[in-house]
CSV table of C-alpha atoms and ligand atoms in Angstrom, one decimal:
chain,number,residue,atom,x,y,z
A,1,MET,CA,21.1,-23.1,20.2
A,2,ASN,CA,19.1,-19.9,19.6
A,3,LYS,CA,16.1,-19.0,21.6
A,4,THR,CA,12.6,-19.8,20.2
A,5,VAL,CA,10.3,-16.8,20.2
A,6,LYS,CA,6.5,-16.7,20.1
A,7,ALA,CA,4.3,-14.0,18.8
A,8,LYS,CA,0.6,-13.6,18.7
A,9,ALA,CA,-1.3,-11.1,16.5
A,10,ASN,CA,-5.1,-10.6,16.1
A,11,VAL,CA,-6.9,-10.1,12.8
A,12,ASN,CA,-8.2,-6.7,12.0
A,13,ILE,CA,-11.2,-5.8,9.9
A,14,ALA,CA,-11.1,-2.6,7.9
A,15,LEU,CA,-14.0,-0.1,8.3
A,16,ILE,CA,-12.4,2.1,5.7
A,17,LYS,CA,-11.0,-0.4,3.2
A,18,TYR,CA,-7.6,-0.5,1.5
A,19,TRP,CA,-8.1,-1.5,-2.1
A,20,GLY,CA,-5.3,-0.9,-4.5
A,21,LYS,CA,-1.5,-0.6,-4.4
A,22,ARG,CA,0.4,2.3,-6.0
A,23,ASP,CA,3.7,0.3,-5.5
A,24,GLU,CA,3.3,-3.5,-5.6
A,25,GLU,CA,6.9,-4.2,-4.5
A,26,LEU,CA,6.8,-2.0,-1.4
A,27,ILE,CA,3.1,-2.4,-0.8
A,28,LEU,CA,2.2,1.3,-0.7
A,29,PRO,CA,-1.6,1.8,-0.9
A,30,MET,CA,-3.6,4.1,-3.1
A,31,ASN,CA,-5.6,5.2,0.0
A,32,SER,CA,-5.3,5.4,3.7
A,33,SER,CA,-7.5,2.9,5.7
A,34,LEU,CA,-8.9,2.4,9.2
A,35,SER,CA,-9.6,-0.9,11.0
A,36,LEU,CA,-10.7,-2.5,14.2
A,37,THR,CA,-8.5,-5.2,15.7
A,38,LEU,CA,-10.5,-8.2,16.9
A,39,ASP,CA,-10.0,-10.4,20.0
A,40,GLY,CA,-9.9,-14.2,19.8
A,41,LEU,CA,-9.2,-14.5,16.0
A,42,TYR,CA,-5.4,-14.7,15.7
A,43,THR,CA,-2.2,-16.1,14.4
A,44,GLU,CA,0.4,-17.6,16.7
A,45,THR,CA,3.9,-17.9,15.3
A,46,MET,CA,7.0,-19.6,16.8
A,47,LEU,CA,10.3,-18.8,15.2
A,48,THR,CA,13.9,-20.2,15.9
A,49,PHE,CA,17.1,-19.3,14.0
A,50,HIS,CA,19.3,-22.4,13.4
A,51,SER,CA,22.9,-22.2,12.1
A,52,ASP,CA,22.6,-25.8,10.7
A,53,LEU,CA,19.5,-25.2,8.5
A,54,GLU,CA,20.2,-24.8,4.8
A,55,ARG,CA,17.0,-23.0,4.1
A,56,ASP,CA,14.0,-21.5,5.9
A,57,PHE,CA,11.1,-23.9,6.8
A,58,PHE,CA,7.6,-22.7,7.2
A,59,TYR,CA,4.8,-24.8,8.7
A,60,LEU,CA,1.2,-23.5,8.7
A,61,ASN,CA,-1.3,-25.3,10.9
A,62,ASP,CA,1.3,-28.2,11.1
A,63,VAL,CA,1.6,-28.5,7.3
A,64,LEU,CA,5.0,-27.9,5.6
A,65,GLN,CA,4.3,-25.1,3.1
A,66,SER,CA,5.3,-24.9,-0.6
A,67,GLU,CA,8.4,-23.1,-1.9
A,68,LEU,CA,6.4,-20.1,-3.0
A,69,GLU,CA,4.7,-19.7,0.4
A,70,THR,CA,8.1,-20.2,2.1
A,71,LEU,CA,9.7,-17.6,-0.1
A,72,LYS,CA,7.1,-14.9,1.0
A,73,VAL,CA,8.0,-15.7,4.6
A,74,SER,CA,11.7,-15.7,3.9
A,75,ARG,CA,11.4,-12.2,2.3
A,76,MET,CA,9.8,-10.9,5.5
A,77,ILE,CA,12.4,-12.5,7.7
A,78,ASP,CA,15.2,-11.1,5.4
A,79,LEU,CA,14.0,-7.5,6.2
A,80,PHE,CA,15.0,-8.2,9.8
A,81,ARG,CA,17.8,-10.6,9.2
A,82,ASN,CA,19.7,-8.3,6.9
A,83,GLN,CA,19.4,-5.4,9.3
A,84,ALA,CA,20.6,-7.5,12.2
A,85,GLY,CA,23.4,-9.2,10.3
A,86,ILE,CA,22.1,-12.7,11.1
A,87,PRO,CA,23.1,-15.4,8.5
A,88,ASP,CA,21.0,-18.2,10.1
A,89,ARG,CA,18.0,-19.8,8.5
A,90,ALA,CA,14.8,-20.0,10.4
A,91,MET,CA,12.2,-22.7,11.5
A,92,VAL,CA,8.8,-21.0,11.4
A,93,LYS,CA,5.6,-22.6,12.7
A,94,SER,CA,2.3,-20.7,12.6
A,95,TRP,CA,-1.2,-21.6,13.6
A,96,ASN,CA,-4.2,-19.7,12.3
A,97,HIS,CA,-7.0,-19.5,14.8
A,98,VAL,CA,-9.2,-18.2,12.1
A,99,PRO,CA,-10.3,-19.8,8.8
A,100,THR,CA,-7.5,-19.3,6.3
A,101,GLY,CA,-8.0,-17.2,3.2
A,102,ALA,CA,-11.7,-16.6,3.6
A,103,GLY,CA,-11.7,-12.8,3.6
A,104,LEU,CA,-11.1,-13.0,7.4
A,105,ALA,CA,-7.7,-11.4,7.1
A,106,SER,CA,-5.6,-14.3,8.2
A,107,SER,CA,-2.7,-12.8,6.1
A,108,ALA,CA,-2.9,-9.7,8.3
A,109,SER,CA,-2.6,-11.5,11.6
A,110,GLY,CA,0.0,-13.9,10.0
A,111,TYR,CA,2.4,-11.3,8.8
A,112,ALA,CA,2.0,-9.2,11.9
A,113,ALA,CA,2.9,-12.2,14.1
A,114,LEU,CA,5.8,-13.1,11.8
A,115,ALA,CA,7.2,-9.5,11.9
A,116,ALA,CA,6.8,-9.4,15.7
A,117,ALA,CA,8.6,-12.7,16.1
A,118,CYS,CA,11.4,-11.6,13.8
A,119,ASN,CA,11.8,-8.4,15.8
A,120,LEU,CA,12.3,-10.3,19.0
A,121,ALA,CA,14.3,-13.2,17.6
A,122,THR,CA,16.8,-10.8,15.9
A,123,GLY,CA,17.1,-8.6,19.0
A,124,LEU,CA,16.5,-5.6,16.9
A,125,ASN,CA,13.7,-4.4,19.2
A,126,LEU,CA,12.3,-1.9,16.6
A,127,ASP,CA,9.6,0.4,17.7
A,128,LEU,CA,6.0,-0.4,16.9
A,129,LYS,CA,5.7,2.1,14.0
A,130,THR,CA,8.8,0.6,12.3
A,131,LEU,CA,7.4,-2.9,13.0
A,132,SER,CA,4.2,-1.9,11.3
A,133,ARG,CA,6.1,-0.5,8.4
A,134,LEU,CA,7.9,-3.8,7.9
A,135,ALA,CA,4.8,-6.0,8.5
A,136,ARG,CA,3.2,-4.0,5.6
A,137,ARG,CA,5.7,-5.6,3.3
A,138,GLY,CA,4.2,-9.0,3.9
A,139,SER,CA,0.6,-8.0,3.4
A,140,GLY,CA,-0.6,-4.4,3.5
A,141,SER,CA,-3.3,-5.0,6.1
A,142,ALA,CA,-0.8,-6.6,8.4
A,143,CYS,CA,0.6,-3.2,9.3
A,144,ARG,CA,-2.7,-2.6,11.2
A,145,SER,CA,-2.6,-5.8,13.2
A,146,ILE,CA,0.4,-4.6,15.1
A,147,PHE,CA,-1.9,-2.4,17.1
A,148,GLY,CA,-5.1,-2.9,19.1
A,149,GLY,CA,-8.5,-1.0,18.9
A,150,PHE,CA,-9.2,1.4,16.1
A,151,VAL,CA,-6.1,1.7,13.9
A,152,LEU,CA,-5.3,4.1,11.1
A,153,TRP,CA,-2.9,3.2,8.3
A,154,GLU,CA,-1.6,6.3,6.7
A,155,LYS,CA,-0.8,5.8,3.0
A,156,GLY,CA,2.2,8.0,3.4
A,157,THR,CA,4.4,9.4,0.6
A,158,ASN,CA,7.0,6.5,0.6
A,159,ASP,CA,8.2,3.4,2.4
A,160,ALA,CA,9.3,5.4,5.4
A,161,ASP,CA,6.0,7.0,6.3
A,162,SER,CA,3.4,4.4,5.3
A,163,TYR,CA,2.6,2.7,8.6
A,164,ALA,CA,-0.3,2.3,11.0
A,165,TYR,CA,-0.9,3.5,14.6
A,166,GLN,CA,-3.8,3.3,17.1
A,167,ILE,CA,-6.2,6.1,17.2
A,168,ASP,CA,-8.6,4.8,19.8
A,169,GLU,CA,-8.6,1.9,22.3
A,170,ALA,CA,-12.2,0.9,21.3
A,171,ASN,CA,-13.1,0.3,24.9
A,172,TRP,CA,-16.7,1.3,24.4
A,173,ASP,CA,-19.8,-0.8,23.9
A,174,LEU,CA,-18.6,-2.5,20.7
A,175,ALA,CA,-18.6,-6.0,19.2
A,176,MET,CA,-18.2,-7.6,15.8
A,177,ILE,CA,-20.2,-10.7,14.6
A,178,ILE,CA,-18.6,-12.7,11.8
A,179,ALA,CA,-21.1,-14.4,9.7
A,180,ILE,CA,-19.3,-17.2,7.9
A,181,VAL,CA,-20.8,-17.9,4.5
A,182,ASN,CA,-18.0,-20.0,3.2
A,183,PRO,CA,-14.7,-20.8,5.1
A,184,LYS,CA,-12.9,-22.0,2.0
A,185,HIS,CA,-9.9,-20.3,0.4
A,186,LYS,CA,-10.9,-17.5,-1.9
A,187,ALA,CA,-10.5,-18.0,-5.6
A,188,ILE,CA,-9.0,-14.6,-6.3
A,189,SER,CA,-6.5,-13.1,-3.9
A,190,SER,CA,-6.8,-9.5,-2.8
A,191,ARG,CA,-3.5,-8.9,-4.6
A,192,VAL,CA,-4.8,-10.1,-7.9
A,193,GLY,CA,-8.2,-8.5,-7.3
A,194,MET,CA,-6.8,-5.1,-6.6
A,195,ARG,CA,-4.6,-5.1,-9.7
A,196,HIS,CA,-7.5,-6.2,-11.9
A,197,THR,CA,-9.8,-3.4,-10.4
A,198,ILE,CA,-7.2,-0.7,-11.0
A,199,LEU,CA,-6.5,-1.8,-14.5
A,200,THR,CA,-10.1,-2.3,-15.7
A,201,SER,CA,-12.7,-0.6,-13.5
A,202,PRO,CA,-13.7,2.9,-14.7
A,203,PHE,CA,-14.9,3.6,-11.2
A,204,TYR,CA,-11.5,3.1,-9.6
A,205,PRO,CA,-10.5,6.9,-9.4
A,206,ALA,CA,-13.9,7.6,-7.8
A,207,TRP,CA,-13.1,4.8,-5.2
A,208,VAL,CA,-9.9,6.6,-4.2
A,209,ASP,CA,-11.6,10.0,-3.9
A,210,SER,CA,-14.5,8.6,-1.9
A,211,ALA,CA,-12.3,6.5,0.4
A,212,ASP,CA,-10.4,9.7,1.3
A,213,SER,CA,-13.5,11.6,2.2
A,214,ASP,CA,-15.1,8.6,4.0
A,215,LEU,CA,-11.9,8.4,6.2
A,216,GLN,CA,-12.1,12.0,7.2
A,217,GLU,CA,-15.7,11.5,8.4
A,218,MET,CA,-14.8,8.2,10.1
A,219,LEU,CA,-12.0,9.9,12.1
A,220,GLU,CA,-14.6,12.3,13.5
A,221,ALA,CA,-17.1,9.5,14.2
A,222,VAL,CA,-14.5,7.5,16.1
A,223,LYS,CA,-13.5,10.6,18.1
A,224,LYS,CA,-17.1,11.0,19.1
A,225,LYS,CA,-17.4,7.3,19.9
A,226,ASP,CA,-20.6,7.3,17.8
A,227,LEU,CA,-21.2,3.7,16.8
A,228,ASP,CA,-24.1,4.5,14.5
A,229,LEU,CA,-22.1,7.0,12.6
A,230,VAL,CA,-19.1,4.7,12.5
A,231,GLY,CA,-21.3,1.9,11.2
A,232,ARG,CA,-23.1,4.0,8.6
A,233,ILE,CA,-19.7,5.2,7.1
A,234,ALA,CA,-18.2,1.7,7.2
A,235,GLU,CA,-21.1,0.1,5.4
A,236,ARG,CA,-21.1,2.8,2.8
A,237,ASN,CA,-17.3,2.5,2.3
A,238,ALA,CA,-17.5,-1.3,1.9
A,239,MET,CA,-20.3,-0.9,-0.7
A,240,ARG,CA,-18.2,1.6,-2.7
A,241,MET,CA,-15.2,-0.8,-2.7
A,242,HIS,CA,-17.4,-3.6,-4.0
A,243,ALA,CA,-19.1,-1.3,-6.5
A,244,THR,CA,-15.7,-0.5,-8.1
A,245,MET,CA,-15.0,-4.3,-8.3
A,246,PHE,CA,-18.4,-5.0,-9.9
A,247,ALA,CA,-17.5,-2.5,-12.6
A,248,ALA,CA,-14.2,-4.2,-13.4
A,249,ASN,CA,-13.9,-6.1,-16.7
A,250,PRO,CA,-14.7,-8.9,-16.3
A,251,PRO,CA,-16.5,-8.1,-13.0
A,252,LEU,CA,-15.1,-9.2,-9.7
A,253,ILE,CA,-17.7,-10.5,-7.4
A,254,TYR,CA,-16.7,-12.0,-4.0
A,255,TRP,CA,-20.3,-12.3,-2.8
A,256,GLN,CA,-22.5,-15.4,-2.7
A,257,PRO,CA,-26.3,-15.3,-2.5
A,258,GLU,CA,-26.1,-15.8,1.4
A,259,THR,CA,-24.0,-12.7,1.6
A,260,LEU,CA,-26.9,-10.6,0.3
A,261,LEU,CA,-29.4,-12.5,2.6
A,262,ILE,CA,-27.3,-11.5,5.6
A,263,MET,CA,-27.0,-7.9,4.5
A,264,GLU,CA,-30.8,-7.7,4.2
A,265,GLN,CA,-31.3,-9.2,7.6
A,266,VAL,CA,-28.9,-6.7,9.1
A,267,LYS,CA,-30.9,-3.9,7.5
A,268,LYS,CA,-34.1,-5.3,8.8
A,269,LEU,CA,-32.7,-5.5,12.4
A,270,ARG,CA,-31.6,-1.9,12.1
A,271,GLU,CA,-35.1,-0.9,11.2
A,272,GLN,CA,-36.2,-2.6,14.4
A,273,GLY,CA,-34.0,-0.2,16.3
A,274,LEU,CA,-30.8,-2.3,16.7
A,275,SER,CA,-27.4,-0.7,16.0
A,276,CYS,CA,-25.8,-3.0,13.5
A,277,TYR,CA,-23.9,-2.4,10.3
A,278,TYR,CA,-22.2,-4.8,7.8
A,279,THR,CA,-18.9,-4.7,6.1
A,280,ILE,CA,-17.5,-7.2,3.6
A,281,ASP,CA,-13.9,-7.9,2.4
A,282,ALA,CA,-12.4,-9.9,-0.5
A,283,GLY,CA,-14.7,-12.9,0.3
A,284,PRO,CA,-18.3,-13.8,0.8
A,285,ASN,CA,-18.4,-13.5,4.6
A,286,VAL,CA,-20.2,-10.6,6.4
A,287,LYS,CA,-18.8,-8.8,9.4
A,288,ILE,CA,-21.4,-7.0,11.5
A,289,LEU,CA,-20.4,-4.1,13.7
A,290,CYS,CA,-22.8,-3.8,16.7
A,291,LYS,CA,-23.0,-3.0,20.4
A,292,GLN,CA,-21.7,-5.7,22.7
A,293,SER,CA,-24.9,-5.2,24.8
A,294,GLU,CA,-27.1,-6.0,21.8
A,295,SER,CA,-24.9,-8.7,20.2
A,296,GLN,CA,-26.6,-11.8,21.7
A,297,HIS,CA,-30.0,-10.5,20.5
A,298,ILE,CA,-28.5,-9.9,17.0
A,299,ILE,CA,-27.0,-13.4,16.9
A,300,LYS,CA,-30.4,-14.9,17.9
A,301,GLU,CA,-32.1,-13.0,15.0
A,302,LEU,CA,-29.4,-14.0,12.5
A,303,SER,CA,-29.6,-17.7,13.5
A,304,GLN,CA,-33.0,-17.6,11.9
A,305,ILE,CA,-31.4,-17.5,8.5
A,306,MET,CA,-28.1,-19.3,9.1
A,307,SER,CA,-26.5,-21.9,11.3
A,308,SER,CA,-25.5,-20.4,14.7
A,309,GLU,CA,-22.2,-22.3,14.4
A,310,ALA,CA,-21.3,-20.0,11.5
A,311,LEU,CA,-21.7,-16.9,13.7
A,312,ILE,CA,-18.6,-15.9,15.6
A,313,LEU,CA,-18.9,-13.1,18.2
A,314,THR,CA,-15.8,-11.0,18.9
A,315,LYS,CA,-14.9,-7.8,20.6
A,316,PRO,CA,-12.1,-5.3,20.1
A,317,GLY,CA,-8.7,-6.8,20.6
A,318,MET,CA,-5.2,-5.8,21.5
A,319,GLY,CA,-2.0,-5.4,19.4
A,320,VAL,CA,0.8,-8.0,19.0
A,321,GLU,CA,2.3,-9.8,22.0
A,322,VAL,CA,5.7,-11.5,22.0
A,323,SER,CA,7.5,-13.8,24.4
A,324,TYR,CA,10.5,-16.2,24.6
A,325,VAL,CA,9.5,-19.9,24.7
A,326,CYS,CA,12.9,-21.3,25.7
B,1,PMV,O1,-3.7,-6.9,2.9
B,1,PMV,P1,-4.4,-7.7,1.9
B,1,PMV,O2,-3.6,-7.8,0.7
B,1,PMV,O3,-4.9,-9.0,2.5
B,1,PMV,O4,-5.7,-6.8,1.4
B,1,PMV,C1,-6.8,-6.5,2.3
B,1,PMV,C2,-7.9,-6.1,1.5
B,1,PMV,C3,-9.2,-5.9,2.2
B,1,PMV,O5,-9.4,-6.9,3.3
B,1,PMV,C4,-10.4,-6.2,1.3
B,1,PMV,C5,-9.4,-4.5,2.8
B,1,PMV,C6,-8.6,-4.1,4.0
B,1,PMV,O6,-8.3,-3.0,4.2
B,1,PMV,O7,-8.3,-5.0,4.9
């Protein structure tokens, strides 16, 4: 009987967004991106190879997944299985400790955990850059969840050099508040949304140009550990990504009315002297970058416009962790 392995990967939230693929098969992005890995919101995955299984099985939150979902998981496992020459099928059980599909990047933590589990279970022991490169093939943003702190995903020139790595441990006065507007599965996946934006938004080329220049400024801001500068650039970059979607035909709008209310409140709190900045992904939820030392105050203020149960406080988190179960 083969050993069962366990892997845990945290979610990451992009401060310079990835929006658009130049190669859909290999998941090569149009632009480089930068994220912050978060503590306490994660996927845990257990994987065992069995010689007597006829196919791979994939359970998510204790529910057996469809053929299509299982196929995506099998494709990732194959990247490792083929390299290691292992013919066995796998039993994969994952638990998301984050609302699934709500723009909270559970696919990032999911594929990062799966890749890390495959790495240990196959005995390949690939280095973290290679692991990041392979995690990318499941979901682009997963390549960033291999690492902790601030992480840069270089778009690269091909499959071999498009991977992520840590640029800063983020052990300064930092926190992120997740304001959950709607925990339900999003109607339009990032994959479909990206393709639609590239094909129909006349603003798309401007998005790619501005993301590149935002990233250069962001790298300087992180180096200086300047939260206000990091926040200002992140907020601007998220708005530019959504602007390119609004200009798609038909428009792609992930926001809900509450999204705007929270954005307004964040702006108001900033005018009162608090360091807080929002960013929004392919969903209605708002993520607020702030100082850990001011986070309780900000949560108190935000609970005036929404339920405090819909506010999750997190801090920078670590990269993937793996272990043997038995
Ligand atoms: O990796 P995907 O396919 O889940 O796309 C992620 C897209 C955004 O979350 C909107 C931006 C990002 O860089 O994480």
